[in-house]
XYZ file of C-alpha atoms in Angstrom:
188
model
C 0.000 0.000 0.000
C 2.837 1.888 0.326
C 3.029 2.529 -3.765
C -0.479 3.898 -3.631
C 0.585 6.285 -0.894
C 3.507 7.368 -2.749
C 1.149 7.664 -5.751
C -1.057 10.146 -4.191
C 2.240 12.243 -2.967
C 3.272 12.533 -6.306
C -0.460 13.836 -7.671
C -1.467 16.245 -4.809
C -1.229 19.493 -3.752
C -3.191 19.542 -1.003
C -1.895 19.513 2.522
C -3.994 17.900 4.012
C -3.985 14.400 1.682
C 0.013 15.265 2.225
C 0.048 14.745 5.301
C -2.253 11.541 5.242
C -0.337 10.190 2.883
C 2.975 10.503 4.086
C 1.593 9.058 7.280
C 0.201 6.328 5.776
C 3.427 5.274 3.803
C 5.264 5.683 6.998
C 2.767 2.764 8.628
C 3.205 0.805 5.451
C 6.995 1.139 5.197
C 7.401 0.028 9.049
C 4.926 -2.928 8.274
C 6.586 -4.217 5.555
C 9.670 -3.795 7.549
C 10.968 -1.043 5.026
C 12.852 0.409 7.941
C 15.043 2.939 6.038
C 12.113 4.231 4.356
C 9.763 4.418 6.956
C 11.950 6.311 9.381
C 12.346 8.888 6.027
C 8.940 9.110 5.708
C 8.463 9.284 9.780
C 10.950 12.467 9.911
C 8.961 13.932 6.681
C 5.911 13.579 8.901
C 7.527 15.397 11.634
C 8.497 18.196 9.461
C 5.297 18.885 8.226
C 3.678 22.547 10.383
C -0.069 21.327 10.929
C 0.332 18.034 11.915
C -1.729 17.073 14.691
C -0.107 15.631 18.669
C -1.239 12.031 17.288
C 0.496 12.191 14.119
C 3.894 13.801 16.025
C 3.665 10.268 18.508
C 2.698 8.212 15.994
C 6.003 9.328 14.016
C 8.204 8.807 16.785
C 6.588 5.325 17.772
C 7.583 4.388 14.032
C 11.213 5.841 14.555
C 11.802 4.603 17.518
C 10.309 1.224 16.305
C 12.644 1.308 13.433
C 15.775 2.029 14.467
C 15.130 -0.425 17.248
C 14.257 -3.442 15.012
C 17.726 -1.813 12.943
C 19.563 -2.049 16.193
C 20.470 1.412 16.463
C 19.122 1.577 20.092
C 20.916 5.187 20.498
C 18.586 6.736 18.127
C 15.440 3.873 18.894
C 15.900 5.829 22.910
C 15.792 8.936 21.526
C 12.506 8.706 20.355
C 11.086 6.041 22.813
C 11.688 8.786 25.411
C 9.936 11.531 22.909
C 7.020 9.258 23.241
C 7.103 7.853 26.973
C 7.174 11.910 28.154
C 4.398 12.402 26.097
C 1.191 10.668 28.138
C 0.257 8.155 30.110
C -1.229 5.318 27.712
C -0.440 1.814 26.823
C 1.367 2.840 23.599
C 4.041 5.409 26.150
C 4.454 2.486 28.534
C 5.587 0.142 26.092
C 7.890 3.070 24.985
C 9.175 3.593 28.642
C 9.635 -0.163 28.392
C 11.522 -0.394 25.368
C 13.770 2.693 26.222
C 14.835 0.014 29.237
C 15.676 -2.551 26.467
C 17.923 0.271 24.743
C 19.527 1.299 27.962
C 20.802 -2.228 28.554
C 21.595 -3.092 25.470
C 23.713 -0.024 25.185
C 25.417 -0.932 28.597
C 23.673 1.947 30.385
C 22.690 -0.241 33.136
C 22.372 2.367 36.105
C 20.264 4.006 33.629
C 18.468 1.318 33.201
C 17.625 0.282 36.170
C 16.178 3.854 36.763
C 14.117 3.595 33.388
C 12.413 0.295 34.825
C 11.713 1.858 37.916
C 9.552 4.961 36.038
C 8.344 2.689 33.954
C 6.921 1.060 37.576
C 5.753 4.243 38.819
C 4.344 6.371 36.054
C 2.908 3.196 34.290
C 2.054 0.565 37.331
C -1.688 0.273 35.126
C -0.029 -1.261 32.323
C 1.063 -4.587 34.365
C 2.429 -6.287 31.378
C 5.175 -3.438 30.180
C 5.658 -3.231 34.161
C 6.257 -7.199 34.747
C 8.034 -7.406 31.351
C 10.540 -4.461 32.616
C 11.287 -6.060 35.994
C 12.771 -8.715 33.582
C 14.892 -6.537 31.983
C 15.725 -4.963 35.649
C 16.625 -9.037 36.291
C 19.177 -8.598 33.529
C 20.693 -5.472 34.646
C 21.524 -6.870 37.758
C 22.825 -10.488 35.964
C 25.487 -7.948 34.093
C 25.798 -6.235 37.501
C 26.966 -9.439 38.997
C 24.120 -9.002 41.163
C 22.630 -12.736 40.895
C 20.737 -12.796 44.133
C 18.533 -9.548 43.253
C 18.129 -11.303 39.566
C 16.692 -14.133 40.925
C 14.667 -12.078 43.410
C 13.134 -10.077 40.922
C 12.391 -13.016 38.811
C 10.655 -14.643 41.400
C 8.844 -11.823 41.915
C 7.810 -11.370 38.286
C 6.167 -15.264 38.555
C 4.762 -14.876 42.062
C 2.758 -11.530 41.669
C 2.162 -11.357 37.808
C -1.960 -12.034 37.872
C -2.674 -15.151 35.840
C -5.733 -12.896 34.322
C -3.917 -11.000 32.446
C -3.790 -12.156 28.679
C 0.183 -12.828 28.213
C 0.078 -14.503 31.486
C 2.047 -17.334 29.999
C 4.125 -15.647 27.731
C 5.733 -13.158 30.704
C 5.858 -16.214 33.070
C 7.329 -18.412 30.869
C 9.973 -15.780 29.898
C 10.671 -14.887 33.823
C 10.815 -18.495 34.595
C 13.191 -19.131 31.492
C 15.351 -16.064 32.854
C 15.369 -17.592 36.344
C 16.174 -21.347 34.893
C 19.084 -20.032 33.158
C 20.606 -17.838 36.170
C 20.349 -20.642 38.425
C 21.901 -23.503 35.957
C 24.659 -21.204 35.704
C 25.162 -19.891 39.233
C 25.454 -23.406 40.015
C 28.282 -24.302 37.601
């Protein structure tokens, strides 16, 4: 859908169906994993004057997204956190989540293990980007050489997360894998 998108960019003069359709081949781009091409269309997006608060989150979302699935986690947090200041819904938690991911992964882990605890406090609602960034907290303390407070915060994760929720198994099974592996190799 992208092509059609493009298409109507190249026919148009009207801002409005501009701005729709460079939104829309941003979406398209970053669903057909087009990452290069959806974080050009993203920062197009962003340049436009009129766009709306929704479009300016949605962009970063998708440039965060991209450079994240790219593995440029610098750039991925620079958005995430664009996002996560943003509001308070589902969408900025998983942001304030994923910034966590980028923080580790870029050997940040003191700021890490700050980003998981906002992510507790400004998001506690959202129980599954909560639970799922105590796991990440588990790994910051693993490269921390802190192995008891992993395993306590595992065990945590698989005691309190509410078997309601809809992932139940999915974040259990991923704690309990976490925990499974610390332990077999803590007692090597």
């Amino acid at each position: 859908s992208a092509e059609y998108y493009e298409r109507l960019l190249n026919i148009t003069e009207n801002q409005h169906i501009i701005t729709e359709a460079t939104e829309g081949c941003m979406k398209s781009y970053y669903f057909d994993k087009q990452y290069d091409k959806a974080i050009e269309k993203a920062n197009q997006l962003i340049g436009i004057q009129d766009i709306n608060i929704n479009q300016k989150k949605q962009a970063n979302y998708i440039l965060g997204k991209s450079f994240f699935d790219k593995k440029d986690y610098s750039e991925a947090l620079r958005h995430f956190e664009i996002y996560s200041d943003i509001d308070n819904t589902e969408t900025s938690a998983e942001c304030a989540y994923l910034s966590a991911i980028c923080l580790y992964n870029t050997q940040r882990y003191d700021d890490a293990e700050e980003k998981v605890f906002f992510v507790s406090d400004k998001f506690s609602n959202y129980i599954n980007w909560t639970a799922r960034s105590f796991i990440i907290l588990s790994d910051v303390y693993v490269a921390k050489d802190n192995i008891f407070q992993a395993k306590e915060t595992l065990k945590s994760v698989i005691e309190n997360y509410p078997d309601d929720e809809t992932d139940y198994t999915e974040v259990i099974d991923l704690a309990q894998e976490k925990l499974d592996l610390i332990e077999n190799t803590s007692n090597e």
